[in-house]
GROMACS .gro file of C-alpha atoms in nm:
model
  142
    1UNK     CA    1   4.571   0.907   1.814
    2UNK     CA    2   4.895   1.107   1.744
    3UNK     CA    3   5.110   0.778   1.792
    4UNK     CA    4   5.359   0.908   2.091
    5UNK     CA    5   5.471   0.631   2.242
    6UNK     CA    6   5.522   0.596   2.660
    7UNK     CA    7   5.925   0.745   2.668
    8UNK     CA    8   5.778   1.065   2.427
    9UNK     CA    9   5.486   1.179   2.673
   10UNK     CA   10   5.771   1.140   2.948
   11UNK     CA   11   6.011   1.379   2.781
   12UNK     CA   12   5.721   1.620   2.717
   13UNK     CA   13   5.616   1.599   3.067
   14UNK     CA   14   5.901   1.669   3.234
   15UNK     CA   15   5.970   1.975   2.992
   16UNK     CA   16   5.606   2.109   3.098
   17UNK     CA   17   5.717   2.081   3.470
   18UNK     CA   18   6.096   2.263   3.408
   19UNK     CA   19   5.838   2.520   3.157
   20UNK     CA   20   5.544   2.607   3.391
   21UNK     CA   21   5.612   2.477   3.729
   22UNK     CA   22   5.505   2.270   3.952
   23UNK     CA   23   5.207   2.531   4.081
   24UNK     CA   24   5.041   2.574   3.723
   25UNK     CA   25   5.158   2.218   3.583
   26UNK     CA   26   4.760   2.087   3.721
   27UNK     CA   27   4.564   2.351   3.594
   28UNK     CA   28   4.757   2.299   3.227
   29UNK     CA   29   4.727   1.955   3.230
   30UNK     CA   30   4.302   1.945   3.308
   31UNK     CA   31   4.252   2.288   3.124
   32UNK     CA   32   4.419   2.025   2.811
   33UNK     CA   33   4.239   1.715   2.934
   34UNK     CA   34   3.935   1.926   2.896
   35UNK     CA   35   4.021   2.063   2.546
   36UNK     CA   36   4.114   1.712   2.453
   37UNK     CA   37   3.769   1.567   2.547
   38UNK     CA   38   3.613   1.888   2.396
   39UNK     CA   39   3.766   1.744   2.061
   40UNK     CA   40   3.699   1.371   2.091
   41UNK     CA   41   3.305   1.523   2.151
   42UNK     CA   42   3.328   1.699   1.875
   43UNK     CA   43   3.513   1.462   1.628
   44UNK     CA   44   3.260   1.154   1.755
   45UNK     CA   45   2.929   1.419   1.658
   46UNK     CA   46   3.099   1.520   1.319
   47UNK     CA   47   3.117   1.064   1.239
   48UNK     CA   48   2.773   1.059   1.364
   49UNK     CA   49   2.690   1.327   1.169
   50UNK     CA   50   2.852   1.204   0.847
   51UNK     CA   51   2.693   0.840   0.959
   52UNK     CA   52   2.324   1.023   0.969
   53UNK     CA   53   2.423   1.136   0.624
   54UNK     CA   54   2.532   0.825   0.456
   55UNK     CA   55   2.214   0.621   0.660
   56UNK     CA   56   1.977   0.913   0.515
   57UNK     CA   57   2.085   0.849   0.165
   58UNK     CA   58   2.057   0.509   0.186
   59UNK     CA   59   1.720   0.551   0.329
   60UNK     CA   60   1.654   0.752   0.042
   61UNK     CA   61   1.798   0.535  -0.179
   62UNK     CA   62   1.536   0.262  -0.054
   63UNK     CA   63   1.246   0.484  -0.062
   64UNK     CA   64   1.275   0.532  -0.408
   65UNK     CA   65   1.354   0.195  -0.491
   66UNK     CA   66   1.034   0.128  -0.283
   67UNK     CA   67   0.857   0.344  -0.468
   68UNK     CA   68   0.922   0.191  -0.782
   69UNK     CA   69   0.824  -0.139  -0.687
   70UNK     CA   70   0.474   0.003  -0.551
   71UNK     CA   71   0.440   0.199  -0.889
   72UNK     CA   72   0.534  -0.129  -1.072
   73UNK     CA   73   0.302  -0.308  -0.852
   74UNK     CA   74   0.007  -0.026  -0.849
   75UNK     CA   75   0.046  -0.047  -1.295
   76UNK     CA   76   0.056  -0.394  -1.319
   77UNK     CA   77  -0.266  -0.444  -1.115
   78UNK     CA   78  -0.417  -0.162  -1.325
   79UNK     CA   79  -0.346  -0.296  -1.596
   80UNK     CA   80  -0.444  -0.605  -1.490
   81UNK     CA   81  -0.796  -0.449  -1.417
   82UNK     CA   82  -0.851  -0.301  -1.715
   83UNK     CA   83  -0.731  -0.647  -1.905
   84UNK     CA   84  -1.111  -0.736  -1.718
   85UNK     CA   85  -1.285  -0.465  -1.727
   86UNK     CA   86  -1.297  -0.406  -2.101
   87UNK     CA   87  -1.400  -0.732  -2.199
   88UNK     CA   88  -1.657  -0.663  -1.951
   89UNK     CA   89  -1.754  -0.380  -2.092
   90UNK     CA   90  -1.754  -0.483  -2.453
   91UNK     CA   91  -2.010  -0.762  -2.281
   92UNK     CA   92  -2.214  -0.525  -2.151
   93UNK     CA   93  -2.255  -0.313  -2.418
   94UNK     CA   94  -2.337  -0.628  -2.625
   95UNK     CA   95  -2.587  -0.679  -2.405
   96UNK     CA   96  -2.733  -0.332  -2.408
   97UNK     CA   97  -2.721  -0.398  -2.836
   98UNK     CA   98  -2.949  -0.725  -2.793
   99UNK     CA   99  -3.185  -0.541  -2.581
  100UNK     CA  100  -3.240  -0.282  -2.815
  101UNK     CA  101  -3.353  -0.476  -3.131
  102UNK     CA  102  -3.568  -0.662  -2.864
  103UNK     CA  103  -3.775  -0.337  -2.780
  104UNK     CA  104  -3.874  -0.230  -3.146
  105UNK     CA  105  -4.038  -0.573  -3.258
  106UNK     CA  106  -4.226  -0.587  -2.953
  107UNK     CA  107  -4.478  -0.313  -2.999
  108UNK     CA  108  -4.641  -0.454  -3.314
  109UNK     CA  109  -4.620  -0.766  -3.211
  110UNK     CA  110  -4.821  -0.619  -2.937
  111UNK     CA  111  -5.044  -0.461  -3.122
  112UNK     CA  112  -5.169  -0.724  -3.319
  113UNK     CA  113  -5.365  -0.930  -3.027
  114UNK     CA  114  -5.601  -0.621  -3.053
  115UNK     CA  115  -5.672  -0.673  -3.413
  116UNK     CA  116  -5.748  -1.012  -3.337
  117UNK     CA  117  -5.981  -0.909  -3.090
  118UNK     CA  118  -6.167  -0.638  -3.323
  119UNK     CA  119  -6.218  -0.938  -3.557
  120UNK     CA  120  -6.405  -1.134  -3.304
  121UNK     CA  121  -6.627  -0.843  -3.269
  122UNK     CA  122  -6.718  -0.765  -3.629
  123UNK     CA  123  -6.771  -1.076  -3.702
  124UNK     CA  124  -7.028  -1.104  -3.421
  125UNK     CA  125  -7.147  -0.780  -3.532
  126UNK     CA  126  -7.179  -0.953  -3.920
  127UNK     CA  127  -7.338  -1.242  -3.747
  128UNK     CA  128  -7.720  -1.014  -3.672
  129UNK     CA  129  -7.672  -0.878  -4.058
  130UNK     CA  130  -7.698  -1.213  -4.178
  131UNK     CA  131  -8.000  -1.354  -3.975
  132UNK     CA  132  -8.138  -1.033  -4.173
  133UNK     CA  133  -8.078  -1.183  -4.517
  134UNK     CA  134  -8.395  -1.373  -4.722
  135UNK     CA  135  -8.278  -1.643  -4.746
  136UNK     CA  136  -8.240  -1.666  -4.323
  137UNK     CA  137  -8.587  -1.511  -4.314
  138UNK     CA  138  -8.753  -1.800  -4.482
  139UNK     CA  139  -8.555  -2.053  -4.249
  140UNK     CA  140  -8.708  -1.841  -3.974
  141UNK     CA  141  -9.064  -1.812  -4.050
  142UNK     CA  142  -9.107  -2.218  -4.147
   0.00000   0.00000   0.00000
């Protein structure tokens, strides 16, 4: 970490025993082992903090790009739908056209079986007026 080689942590120990003693030398030494660790802990959270960071945007980063492709997808297959549905339509409302000229010629065509059958009757009804005649008279009496 600080690059001290093996011969430079000797020199500095053996000035920290002349320094402190040899009564207070332990305490030093795991009150600094515990600082040291204390650091490590906190230098290892602040890399997996910056790696949460750098995974987040890149989970961002794929969001959107999935995004994009399901809004490509989502207008394509609209698109697609409506390629169908307005020829469908246009069909339909084709359809709804021919049954409308279909409706208006049928009523008089309906109504002319009842002429046809008011004929019947007055010629049946002509029919008595000519047995009435002279002429039909004669016939009737010889």
């Amino acid at each position: 970490m600080f690059d001290i080689s093996f011969s430079e942590l000797l020199l500095i120990a053996v000035v920290a025993l002349i320094v402190l003693g040899p009564e207070r030398l332990p305490k030093v030494a795991r009150t600094v082992g515990h600082l040291m660790g204390r650091a490590q802990r906190y230098m290892n959270d602040v890399k997996t903090d910056i790696q949460r960071e750098m995974d987040l945007e890149e989970i961002n980063k794929l969001k959107n790009q999935m995004k994009d492709a399901a809004d490509s997808v989502r207008s394509s297959v609209n698109e697609g739908v409506n390629s169908i549905k307005d020829p469908l339509a246009d069909a339909q409302q084709a359809l709804s056209d021919l049954n409308k000229p279909l409706d208006i010629p049928t009523a008089p065509i309906a109504a002319e079986p009842e002429k046809k059958a008011a004929l019947p009757e007055t010629t049946a009804a002509a029919e008595p007026v000519a047995a009435n005649t002279p002429d039909n008279a004669n016939k009737a009496k010889e």
